[in-house]
Short mmCIF file of N, CA and C in Angstrom, two decimals:
data_model
loop_
_atom_site.label_atom_id
_atom_site.label_comp_id
_atom_site.label_asym_id
_atom_site.label_seq_id
_atom_site.Cartn_x
_atom_site.Cartn_y
_atom_site.Cartn_z
N MET A 1 1.33 -1.62 -0.18
CA MET A 1 0.04 -0.37 0.47
C MET A 1 1.11 1.19 0.19
N PRO A 2 0.58 3.00 -0.81
CA PRO A 2 1.25 3.52 -1.31
C PRO A 2 0.99 4.28 1.01
N LYS A 3 2.68 4.95 0.45
CA LYS A 3 2.63 5.98 1.74
C LYS A 3 1.61 7.29 1.99
N PRO A 4 0.77 6.71 2.67
CA PRO A 4 -0.06 8.75 2.72
C PRO A 4 1.21 9.71 2.84
N GLU A 5 0.64 10.69 1.61
CA GLU A 5 1.21 12.23 1.23
C GLU A 5 0.38 12.53 1.39
N SER A 6 1.09 14.18 1.57
CA SER A 6 -0.10 15.45 1.84
C SER A 6 -0.05 16.54 0.43
N PHE A 7 -0.96 16.30 -0.21
CA PHE A 7 -0.83 17.18 -1.68
C PHE A 7 -2.17 18.66 -1.37
N PRO A 8 -1.44 19.36 -2.45
CA PRO A 8 -2.48 20.94 -2.29
C PRO A 8 -3.97 20.50 -2.66
N ILE A 9 -4.65 21.14 -2.11
CA ILE A 9 -5.83 21.08 -2.57
C ILE A 9 -5.97 21.42 -4.18
N GLU A 10 -6.31 22.84 -4.06
CA GLU A 10 -6.58 23.20 -4.83
C GLU A 10 -6.08 22.55 -6.47
N LYS A 11 -4.81 21.73 -6.07
CA LYS A 11 -4.78 20.94 -6.90
C LYS A 11 -5.50 20.06 -8.00
N ILE A 12 -6.77 19.52 -6.96
CA ILE A 12 -7.16 18.35 -6.97
C ILE A 12 -8.28 18.35 -8.30
N PHE A 13 -8.80 17.87 -9.14
CA PHE A 13 -9.23 18.10 -10.19
C PHE A 13 -10.44 16.97 -9.61
N VAL A 14 -11.85 17.68 -9.15
CA VAL A 14 -12.69 16.61 -8.74
C VAL A 14 -14.22 16.26 -10.25
N PRO A 15 -14.44 14.91 -11.06
CA PRO A 15 -14.67 14.81 -11.82
C PRO A 15 -16.75 15.21 -11.38
N THR A 16 -17.55 15.69 -12.67
CA THR A 16 -18.11 15.92 -12.26
C THR A 16 -19.14 15.20 -12.24
N LYS A 17 -18.84 13.62 -12.15
CA LYS A 17 -19.66 12.77 -11.66
C LYS A 17 -19.90 12.80 -10.27
N GLN A 18 -18.38 12.43 -9.57
CA GLN A 18 -18.41 12.33 -8.38
C GLN A 18 -18.65 13.99 -7.94
N LYS A 19 -19.05 14.98 -8.23
CA LYS A 19 -19.30 16.88 -7.56
C LYS A 19 -21.17 16.37 -7.19
N LYS A 20 -21.91 15.56 -8.27
CA LYS A 20 -23.25 15.14 -8.45
C LYS A 20 -23.78 14.18 -6.97
N ALA A 21 -22.40 14.20 -6.17
CA ALA A 21 -22.79 13.22 -5.24
C ALA A 21 -23.06 13.74 -3.46
N ILE A 22 -22.44 14.62 -3.43
CA ILE A 22 -21.58 15.23 -2.37
C ILE A 22 -23.27 15.65 -2.37
N LYS A 23 -23.25 15.28 -0.86
CA LYS A 23 -24.36 15.12 0.60
C LYS A 23 -23.61 15.78 1.49
N PRO A 24 -24.46 17.77 1.98
CA PRO A 24 -24.01 18.52 2.84
C PRO A 24 -23.58 18.09 4.55
N GLU A 25 -24.53 16.88 4.45
CA GLU A 25 -24.81 16.57 5.47
C GLU A 25 -23.84 16.14 6.46
N THR A 26 -23.71 14.97 4.99
CA THR A 26 -21.64 13.86 5.14
C THR A 26 -20.64 14.61 5.48
N VAL A 27 -20.39 15.59 4.80
CA VAL A 27 -19.29 16.81 4.19
C VAL A 27 -19.47 17.91 5.75
N GLY A 28 -19.80 18.03 6.79
CA GLY A 28 -20.53 18.77 7.60
C GLY A 28 -19.84 17.54 9.05
N GLU A 29 -20.47 16.12 8.76
CA GLU A 29 -20.04 15.15 9.92
C GLU A 29 -18.64 14.73 9.79
N ILE A 30 -18.04 14.87 8.96
CA ILE A 30 -16.30 14.72 8.62
C ILE A 30 -15.17 16.34 9.06
N ALA A 31 -16.37 16.86 8.73
CA ALA A 31 -15.94 18.10 9.55
C ALA A 31 -15.33 18.57 10.89
N GLU A 32 -16.77 17.89 11.61
CA GLU A 32 -16.70 17.89 12.49
C GLU A 32 -15.25 16.98 12.99
N SER A 33 -15.32 15.35 12.64
CA SER A 33 -14.40 14.34 13.01
C SER A 33 -13.08 14.63 12.80
N ILE A 34 -12.24 15.58 11.66
CA ILE A 34 -11.49 16.14 11.13
C ILE A 34 -10.83 17.32 12.59
N LEU A 35 -12.19 18.17 12.73
CA LEU A 35 -11.71 19.28 14.44
C LEU A 35 -11.33 17.77 15.40
N ASP A 36 -12.35 17.37 15.75
CA ASP A 36 -12.19 16.68 16.96
C ASP A 36 -10.45 16.01 16.99
N ILE A 37 -10.00 15.22 15.94
CA ILE A 37 -9.37 14.12 16.08
C ILE A 37 -8.17 13.99 14.97
N GLY A 38 -8.46 15.31 13.86
CA GLY A 38 -7.77 14.42 12.39
C GLY A 38 -8.48 14.55 11.79
N GLN A 39 -7.60 14.39 10.81
CA GLN A 39 -7.87 13.18 9.37
C GLN A 39 -7.44 12.06 9.50
N GLN A 40 -8.24 11.00 9.40
CA GLN A 40 -7.66 9.67 10.01
C GLN A 40 -7.24 8.40 8.25
N ALA A 41 -8.56 9.70 7.58
CA ALA A 41 -8.07 8.47 6.48
C ALA A 41 -7.90 9.09 5.37
N PRO A 42 -6.53 8.50 4.55
CA PRO A 42 -6.59 9.08 3.14
C PRO A 42 -7.53 9.50 1.89
N ILE A 43 -7.39 10.42 1.30
CA ILE A 43 -8.29 10.16 0.02
C ILE A 43 -7.44 9.51 -1.37
N SER A 44 -7.91 8.99 -2.27
CA SER A 44 -6.28 9.23 -3.02
C SER A 44 -6.96 9.42 -4.09
N VAL A 45 -6.32 9.88 -4.76
CA VAL A 45 -6.08 10.70 -6.03
C VAL A 45 -4.63 9.47 -7.29
N ARG A 46 -5.13 10.21 -8.32
CA ARG A 46 -3.84 9.72 -9.36
C ARG A 46 -3.83 10.91 -10.63
N LEU A 47 -2.39 10.01 -11.13
CA LEU A 47 -2.31 11.62 -12.06
C LEU A 47 -2.98 11.14 -13.74
N ASP A 48 -3.00 12.75 -13.64
CA ASP A 48 -3.37 12.61 -15.04
C ASP A 48 -2.71 13.66 -15.31
N GLY A 49 -1.46 13.90 -16.33
CA GLY A 49 -0.93 14.50 -17.02
C GLY A 49 -0.24 15.61 -15.90
N ASP A 50 -0.58 16.91 -15.72
CA ASP A 50 -0.28 17.26 -14.08
C ASP A 50 -0.68 17.71 -13.40
N ARG A 51 -2.26 17.56 -13.40
CA ARG A 51 -2.41 17.37 -12.01
C ARG A 51 -3.41 16.05 -11.01
N LEU A 52 -3.46 16.34 -11.09
CA LEU A 52 -4.15 15.28 -9.62
C LEU A 52 -5.89 15.31 -9.21
N VAL A 53 -6.05 13.64 -10.54
CA VAL A 53 -7.71 13.57 -10.13
C VAL A 53 -7.98 12.47 -9.02
N LEU A 54 -9.29 13.47 -8.14
CA LEU A 54 -9.29 12.17 -6.73
C LEU A 54 -10.25 11.49 -7.83
N VAL A 55 -10.10 9.56 -6.69
CA VAL A 55 -10.86 8.54 -6.99
C VAL A 55 -11.51 8.12 -6.30
N GLU A 56 -11.00 8.41 -4.91
CA GLU A 56 -12.16 8.37 -3.78
C GLU A 56 -11.52 9.17 -3.03
N GLY A 57 -13.05 9.67 -1.84
CA GLY A 57 -12.42 10.18 -0.99
C GLY A 57 -12.76 12.20 -1.10
N LEU A 58 -14.29 11.99 -1.22
CA LEU A 58 -15.03 13.22 -2.14
C LEU A 58 -15.62 14.39 -1.09
N HIS A 59 -16.36 13.80 0.15
CA HIS A 59 -16.66 14.31 1.68
C HIS A 59 -15.52 14.31 2.56
N ARG A 60 -14.58 13.93 2.73
CA ARG A 60 -13.31 14.31 3.27
C ARG A 60 -12.26 15.49 2.50
N LEU A 61 -12.50 15.00 1.11
CA LEU A 61 -11.92 16.76 1.47
C LEU A 61 -12.88 17.59 0.93
N GLU A 62 -14.12 17.87 0.59
CA GLU A 62 -14.61 18.72 0.63
C GLU A 62 -15.14 19.35 1.91
N ALA A 63 -14.30 18.30 3.14
CA ALA A 63 -14.40 18.66 4.53
C ALA A 63 -13.93 19.73 4.72
N CYS A 64 -11.95 18.97 3.74
CA CYS A 64 -12.06 19.60 4.42
C CYS A 64 -10.90 21.36 3.65
N LYS A 65 -11.81 21.34 2.73
CA LYS A 65 -12.09 22.75 1.57
C LYS A 65 -12.92 23.09 2.70
N ALA A 66 -13.73 23.22 3.35
CA ALA A 66 -14.41 23.37 4.38
C ALA A 66 -14.06 24.16 5.23
N LEU A 67 -13.55 23.31 6.62
CA LEU A 67 -12.21 24.15 7.70
C LEU A 67 -11.48 24.83 6.62
N GLY A 68 -10.83 25.26 5.69
CA GLY A 68 -9.50 27.06 5.13
C GLY A 68 -8.40 25.90 4.95
N GLU A 69 -8.01 24.47 4.67
CA GLU A 69 -7.07 23.44 4.64
C GLU A 69 -6.63 24.06 3.47
N THR A 70 -5.95 23.58 3.45
CA THR A 70 -5.12 24.33 2.19
C THR A 70 -4.58 22.50 1.51
N THR A 71 -4.31 21.67 2.14
CA THR A 71 -3.51 20.66 1.94
C THR A 71 -4.82 19.33 2.60
N ILE A 72 -4.17 18.19 1.96
CA ILE A 72 -4.71 16.75 2.22
C ILE A 72 -4.35 16.01 2.38
N LEU A 73 -4.39 15.23 3.73
CA LEU A 73 -3.67 13.74 3.38
C LEU A 73 -4.28 12.49 2.41
N GLY A 74 -3.39 12.54 1.68
CA GLY A 74 -4.12 10.91 0.45
C GLY A 74 -2.54 10.27 -0.48
N VAL A 75 -3.25 9.18 -0.81
CA VAL A 75 -2.55 8.29 -1.97
C VAL A 75 -2.28 8.43 -2.80
N LEU A 76 -1.75 8.33 -3.73
CA LEU A 76 -1.32 8.50 -5.00
C LEU A 76 -1.57 7.39 -4.95
N VAL A 77 -2.65 6.68 -7.00
CA VAL A 77 -2.64 5.66 -7.13
C VAL A 77 -2.39 5.18 -8.24
N PRO A 78 -1.71 4.11 -9.07
CA PRO A 78 -2.30 3.99 -10.19
C PRO A 78 -3.58 3.91 -11.22
N ALA A 79 -3.20 4.40 -12.33
CA ALA A 79 -4.50 4.64 -12.98
C ALA A 79 -4.96 3.64 -13.21
N GLU A 80 -4.41 2.38 -13.29
CA GLU A 80 -4.91 1.16 -13.21
C GLU A 80 -6.56 0.45 -12.36
N LEU A 81 -5.47 0.64 -11.20
CA LEU A 81 -5.99 0.64 -10.36
C LEU A 81 -7.46 1.78 -9.85
N ALA A 82 -7.09 2.92 -10.25
CA ALA A 82 -7.97 3.92 -10.23
C ALA A 82 -9.94 3.59 -10.74
N GLN A 83 -9.32 2.51 -11.71
CA GLN A 83 -10.46 2.00 -13.13
C GLN A 83 -11.33 0.96 -12.32
N HIS A 84 -10.55 -0.01 -11.66
CA HIS A 84 -10.78 -1.10 -11.32
C HIS A 84 -11.26 -0.31 -9.45
N LYS A 85 -11.91 0.40 -9.59
CA LYS A 85 -11.94 0.52 -8.35
C LYS A 85 -13.37 -0.17 -7.26
N PRO A 86 -13.02 -1.07 -6.40
CA PRO A 86 -14.33 -2.47 -6.16
C PRO A 86 -15.20 -1.10 -5.70
N GLY A 87 -16.00 -1.76 -6.01
CA GLY A 87 -17.86 -0.63 -5.44
C GLY A 87 -18.75 -1.05 -4.89
N LEU A 88 -19.89 -0.81 -5.43
CA LEU A 88 -21.84 -2.12 -5.10
C LEU A 88 -21.79 -2.87 -5.45
N ALA A 89 -21.13 -2.42 -6.77
CA ALA A 89 -21.53 -3.10 -8.34
C ALA A 89 -20.84 -4.68 -7.76
N GLU A 90 -19.93 -4.80 -7.64
CA GLU A 90 -19.31 -6.35 -7.35
C GLU A 90 -19.26 -6.57 -6.07
N ARG A 91 -19.88 -5.85 -4.98
CA ARG A 91 -20.36 -7.15 -4.13
C ARG A 91 -21.67 -8.18 -4.19
N PRO A 92 -21.49 -9.44 -3.99
CA PRO A 92 -22.76 -10.33 -4.68
C PRO A 92 -24.23 -9.55 -3.91
N GLU A 93 -23.94 -9.47 -2.45
CA GLU A 93 -25.37 -9.44 -2.00
C GLU A 93 -25.97 -7.73 -3.31
N VAL A 94 -24.91 -7.65 -3.63
CA VAL A 94 -25.67 -5.66 -4.05
C VAL A 94 -25.58 -6.42 -5.53
N GLU A 95 -25.62 -7.54 -6.53
CA GLU A 95 -26.01 -7.63 -7.65
C GLU A 95 -26.91 -8.27 -7.69
N ALA A 96 -26.80 -9.16 -6.46
CA ALA A 96 -27.92 -10.57 -6.37
C ALA A 96 -30.26 -9.63 -6.82
N GLU A 97 -29.50 -8.85 -5.04
CA GLU A 97 -30.98 -7.26 -5.22
C GLU A 97 -30.70 -6.71 -6.17
N ARG A 98 -30.23 -6.48 -7.36
CA ARG A 98 -29.91 -5.77 -8.52
C ARG A 98 -31.03 -6.93 -8.96
N ILE A 99 -30.32 -7.79 -9.84
CA ILE A 99 -31.04 -8.94 -10.88
C ILE A 99 -32.35 -9.07 -10.17
N LYS A 100 -32.77 -9.50 -8.78
CA LYS A 100 -34.00 -9.51 -8.46
C LYS A 100 -35.08 -8.25 -8.72
N MET A 101 -34.30 -7.20 -8.09
CA MET A 101 -35.28 -6.72 -8.82
C MET A 101 -35.39 -5.94 -10.13
N ALA A 102 -34.35 -6.59 -11.17
CA ALA A 102 -34.67 -6.02 -11.81
C ALA A 102 -36.44 -7.37 -12.91
N ARG A 103 -35.66 -8.39 -12.67
CA ARG A 103 -36.69 -9.40 -12.58
C ARG A 103 -38.04 -10.14 -12.32
N LEU A 104 -37.81 -8.64 -11.16
CA LEU A 104 -39.05 -8.72 -10.72
C LEU A 104 -40.03 -7.39 -11.78
N LYS A 105 -38.81 -6.32 -12.17
CA LYS A 105 -40.04 -5.92 -12.79
C LYS A 105 -39.89 -6.00 -14.18
N GLN A 106 -39.74 -7.25 -15.00
CA GLN A 106 -39.62 -8.24 -16.52
C GLN A 106 -40.71 -8.52 -15.59
N LEU A 107 -41.54 -9.49 -14.59
CA LEU A 107 -42.37 -9.87 -14.89
C LEU A 107 -43.36 -9.31 -14.27
N ARG A 108 -44.19 -8.19 -13.35
CA ARG A 108 -44.76 -6.40 -13.50
C ARG A 108 -45.08 -6.68 -15.20
N LEU A 109 -44.44 -5.64 -16.09
CA LEU A 109 -43.93 -5.64 -17.40
C LEU A 109 -45.11 -6.54 -18.08
N GLU A 110 -44.48 -8.20 -17.88
CA GLU A 110 -44.89 -8.83 -18.15
C GLU A 110 -46.88 -9.24 -18.21
N LYS A 111 -47.03 -9.10 -16.83
CA LYS A 111 -48.30 -9.61 -16.32
C LYS A 111 -49.30 -8.24 -16.96
N GLU A 112 -48.88 -6.83 -16.81
CA GLU A 112 -49.56 -5.92 -18.00
C GLU A 112 -49.82 -6.04 -18.80
N ALA A 113 -48.54 -6.31 -20.02
CA ALA A 113 -49.11 -6.58 -20.90
C ALA A 113 -50.31 -7.50 -21.00
N ALA A 114 -50.65 -8.76 -20.30
CA ALA A 114 -51.03 -10.05 -20.78
C ALA A 114 -52.17 -9.44 -20.45
N GLU A 115 -52.55 -8.51 -19.48
CA GLU A 115 -53.35 -7.80 -18.77
C GLU A 115 -54.73 -7.08 -19.83
N ALA A 116 -53.39 -6.04 -20.54
CA ALA A 116 -54.04 -4.99 -21.66
C ALA A 116 -54.60 -5.70 -23.00
N SER A 117 -53.15 -7.27 -22.80
CA SER A 117 -53.81 -8.10 -24.34
C SER A 117 -55.90 -8.84 -24.21
N THR A 118 -55.53 -8.85 -23.08
CA THR A 118 -56.75 -10.70 -22.93
C THR A 118 -58.09 -9.22 -22.91
N ALA A 119 -57.84 -7.37 -22.00
CA ALA A 119 -58.55 -6.40 -22.03
C ALA A 119 -59.59 -6.16 -24.24
N ALA A 120 -57.92 -5.89 -24.30
CA ALA A 120 -58.14 -5.78 -25.87
C ALA A 120 -58.81 -7.00 -26.78
N LEU A 121 -58.25 -8.11 -26.65
CA LEU A 121 -59.17 -8.84 -26.71
C LEU A 121 -60.66 -9.53 -26.61
N LYS A 122 -60.75 -8.76 -25.37
CA LYS A 122 -62.55 -9.07 -24.86
C LYS A 122 -63.22 -8.39 -25.27
N SER A 123 -63.21 -6.92 -25.57
CA SER A 123 -63.70 -5.87 -27.02
C SER A 123 -63.62 -5.93 -27.58
N VAL A 124 -62.54 -6.56 -29.05
CA VAL A 124 -62.79 -6.98 -30.23
C VAL A 124 -63.73 -8.04 -30.53
N ASN A 125 -63.60 -8.67 -29.20
CA ASN A 125 -64.77 -10.29 -29.36
C ASN A 125 -66.58 -9.79 -29.55
N ALA A 126 -65.93 -8.76 -28.24
CA ALA A 126 -67.69 -7.97 -27.99
C ALA A 126 -67.98 -7.65 -29.31
N ALA A 127 -67.26 -7.04 -30.48
CA ALA A 127 -67.81 -5.49 -31.10
C ALA A 127 -67.93 -6.56 -31.55
N GLU A 128 -67.73 -7.71 -32.72
CA GLU A 128 -68.00 -8.80 -33.01
C GLU A 128 -68.55 -10.31 -32.86
N ALA A 129 -68.95 -9.70 -31.59
CA ALA A 129 -70.23 -10.81 -31.15
C ALA A 129 -71.30 -11.15 -32.90
N PRO A 130 -71.75 -12.32 -32.69
CA PRO A 130 -73.00 -12.46 -33.50
C PRO A 130 -73.97 -12.16 -33.19
N GLY A 131 -74.62 -11.93 -34.85
CA GLY A 131 -75.88 -11.13 -34.22
C GLY A 131 -75.75 -9.41 -34.20
N ALA A 132 -75.08 -9.55 -33.95
CA ALA A 132 -74.41 -7.50 -33.62
C ALA A 132 -74.75 -6.62 -35.35
N ARG A 133 -75.67 -6.03 -34.83
CA ARG A 133 -75.87 -5.73 -36.38
C ARG A 133 -75.40 -3.75 -35.92
N PRO A 134 -75.12 -3.09 -37.61
CA PRO A 134 -74.40 -1.88 -37.39
C PRO A 134 -74.99 -0.90 -36.89
N ALA A 135 -75.02 0.07 -36.34
CA ALA A 135 -75.75 0.92 -36.03
C ALA A 135 -76.67 1.81 -38.02
N LYS A 136 -77.72 2.24 -36.94
CA LYS A 136 -78.07 2.26 -38.74
C LYS A 136 -77.52 3.44 -39.26
N GLY A 137 -77.87 4.27 -40.55
CA GLY A 137 -76.72 4.25 -41.22
C GLY A 137 -75.22 4.45 -41.15
N VAL A 138 -74.98 3.24 -40.18
CA VAL A 138 -72.68 3.28 -40.97
C VAL A 138 -73.09 1.92 -41.16
N ARG A 139 -72.23 2.15 -42.07
CA ARG A 139 -72.05 0.86 -43.08
C ARG A 139 -70.82 0.27 -42.26
N ASP A 140 -71.23 -1.10 -42.25
CA ASP A 140 -70.09 -1.89 -41.77
C ASP A 140 -68.97 -2.17 -42.62
N ASN A 141 -67.76 -1.93 -42.18
CA ASN A 141 -66.81 -2.14 -43.01
C ASN A 141 -65.41 -2.91 -42.53
N SER A 142 -65.55 -4.07 -42.53
CA SER A 142 -64.92 -5.57 -42.55
C SER A 142 -63.44 -5.26 -42.26
N ARG A 143 -62.59 -4.12 -43.29
CA ARG A 143 -61.34 -3.64 -43.10
C ARG A 143 -61.42 -2.95 -42.53
N ALA A 144 -62.08 -1.84 -41.80
CA ALA A 144 -61.36 -0.94 -40.59
C ALA A 144 -61.13 -1.68 -39.68
N SER A 145 -60.01 -1.09 -39.30
CA SER A 145 -59.61 -1.06 -37.80
C SER A 145 -60.11 -1.22 -36.72
N PRO A 146 -59.85 -1.95 -35.82
CA PRO A 146 -61.03 -2.45 -34.42
C PRO A 146 -61.05 -1.43 -33.95
N GLY A 147 -59.58 -0.19 -34.21
CA GLY A 147 -60.69 1.21 -33.46
C GLY A 147 -61.37 2.30 -34.05
N ARG A 148 -61.59 1.91 -35.28
CA ARG A 148 -62.29 2.67 -36.36
C ARG A 148 -63.22 2.36 -37.06
N THR A 149 -63.83 1.17 -35.89
CA THR A 149 -65.50 0.35 -36.21
C THR A 149 -66.50 1.69 -36.06
N ALA A 150 -67.54 1.98 -35.93
CA ALA A 150 -68.70 1.86 -35.13
C ALA A 150 -68.81 2.04 -34.41
N GLY A 151 -68.78 0.33 -33.87
CA GLY A 151 -68.84 0.02 -32.21
C GLY A 151 -67.29 -0.44 -31.12
N SER A 152 -67.19 1.04 -31.60
CA SER A 152 -66.01 0.82 -30.07
C SER A 152 -65.99 1.20 -29.45
N THR A 153 -66.08 1.55 -28.30
CA THR A 153 -66.25 1.30 -26.90
C THR A 153 -64.79 1.99 -26.24
N ARG A 154 -64.26 2.59 -26.98
CA ARG A 154 -62.62 3.68 -26.03
C ARG A 154 -63.13 4.96 -26.22
N LYS A 155 -62.73 5.08 -24.75
CA LYS A 155 -63.22 6.70 -24.70
C LYS A 155 -61.95 7.20 -24.41
N THR A 156 -60.71 6.76 -23.87
CA THR A 156 -58.76 7.40 -24.06
C THR A 156 -58.57 7.62 -25.00
N LEU A 157 -57.21 7.88 -24.71
CA LEU A 157 -56.58 8.05 -26.22
C LEU A 157 -54.97 6.68 -25.46
N SER A 158 -55.07 6.44 -24.49
CA SER A 158 -54.09 4.97 -23.26
C SER A 158 -55.49 4.06 -24.18
N ASP A 159 -56.19 3.90 -23.65
CA ASP A 159 -57.58 2.82 -23.85
C ASP A 159 -57.01 1.79 -25.56
N TRP A 160 -57.02 3.49 -26.57
CA TRP A 160 -57.08 2.96 -27.90
C TRP A 160 -55.80 2.39 -28.38
N ILE A 161 -54.89 3.19 -28.13
CA ILE A 161 -53.28 2.40 -27.60
C ILE A 161 -53.25 1.24 -27.45
N THR A 162 -53.66 0.63 -26.66
CA THR A 162 -53.80 -0.75 -25.81
C THR A 162 -54.43 -1.65 -26.34
N GLN A 163 -55.80 -1.48 -27.03
CA GLN A 163 -56.23 -1.85 -28.30
C GLN A 163 -55.46 -1.97 -29.49
N GLN A 164 -55.14 -1.14 -29.68
CA GLN A 164 -54.35 -1.52 -30.92
C GLN A 164 -53.32 -2.74 -30.80
N LYS A 165 -52.35 -2.28 -29.75
CA LYS A 165 -51.27 -3.16 -29.59
C LYS A 165 -52.51 -4.32 -29.05
N GLY A 166 -53.29 -4.90 -28.72
CA GLY A 166 -53.49 -6.18 -28.41
C GLY A 166 -54.25 -6.62 -29.60
N SER A 167 -55.04 -5.51 -30.66
CA SER A 167 -54.71 -6.36 -31.89
C SER A 167 -53.96 -6.58 -32.70
N GLY A 168 -53.05 -6.07 -32.81
CA GLY A 168 -51.89 -6.28 -34.32
C GLY A 168 -51.11 -4.25 -34.96
N GLY A 169 -51.91 -4.15 -35.12
CA GLY A 169 -52.59 -1.98 -35.27
C GLY A 169 -51.27 -1.24 -35.06
N ARG A 170 -51.22 -0.73 -35.77
CA ARG A 170 -50.25 0.40 -35.64
C ARG A 170 -51.09 1.84 -35.32
N TYR A 171 -50.42 2.00 -34.21
CA TYR A 171 -50.86 4.04 -34.02
C TYR A 171 -50.29 4.79 -34.16
#
């Protein structure tokens, strides 16, 4: 493990993606801790040309900035290690939960599609019931799509789209 050293805070670049993850309450807690006992865990930075890029320790860096520090304790890691930082996605329980949630979503979508298909089929069958006669003055056009027949009972656009999807029509 590399030995911790002191780095100037103004030379450390924080990627935009990481900046979005700042939690002010966490920064405040870490700042209080640094005031009480000092910085215990170094941040991780990597070299990118002539600048340092933050790899890990965003809240510690922000806490030191808030305290008015000009330097921070950190370790310089090789770019290869910075690219393959063990994160939440590599923990088996997190990955298992992600897979479970994706499967539940897929099952829900399949169920909704099946229900919409069944509802559309029932409405098409009801419109094509034997012995049903078209209203007076309306032609029977067997080539018209189910959504355009005179007997259509659809009232909303989403109902019509569901019917079109169920019957294979285009919308």
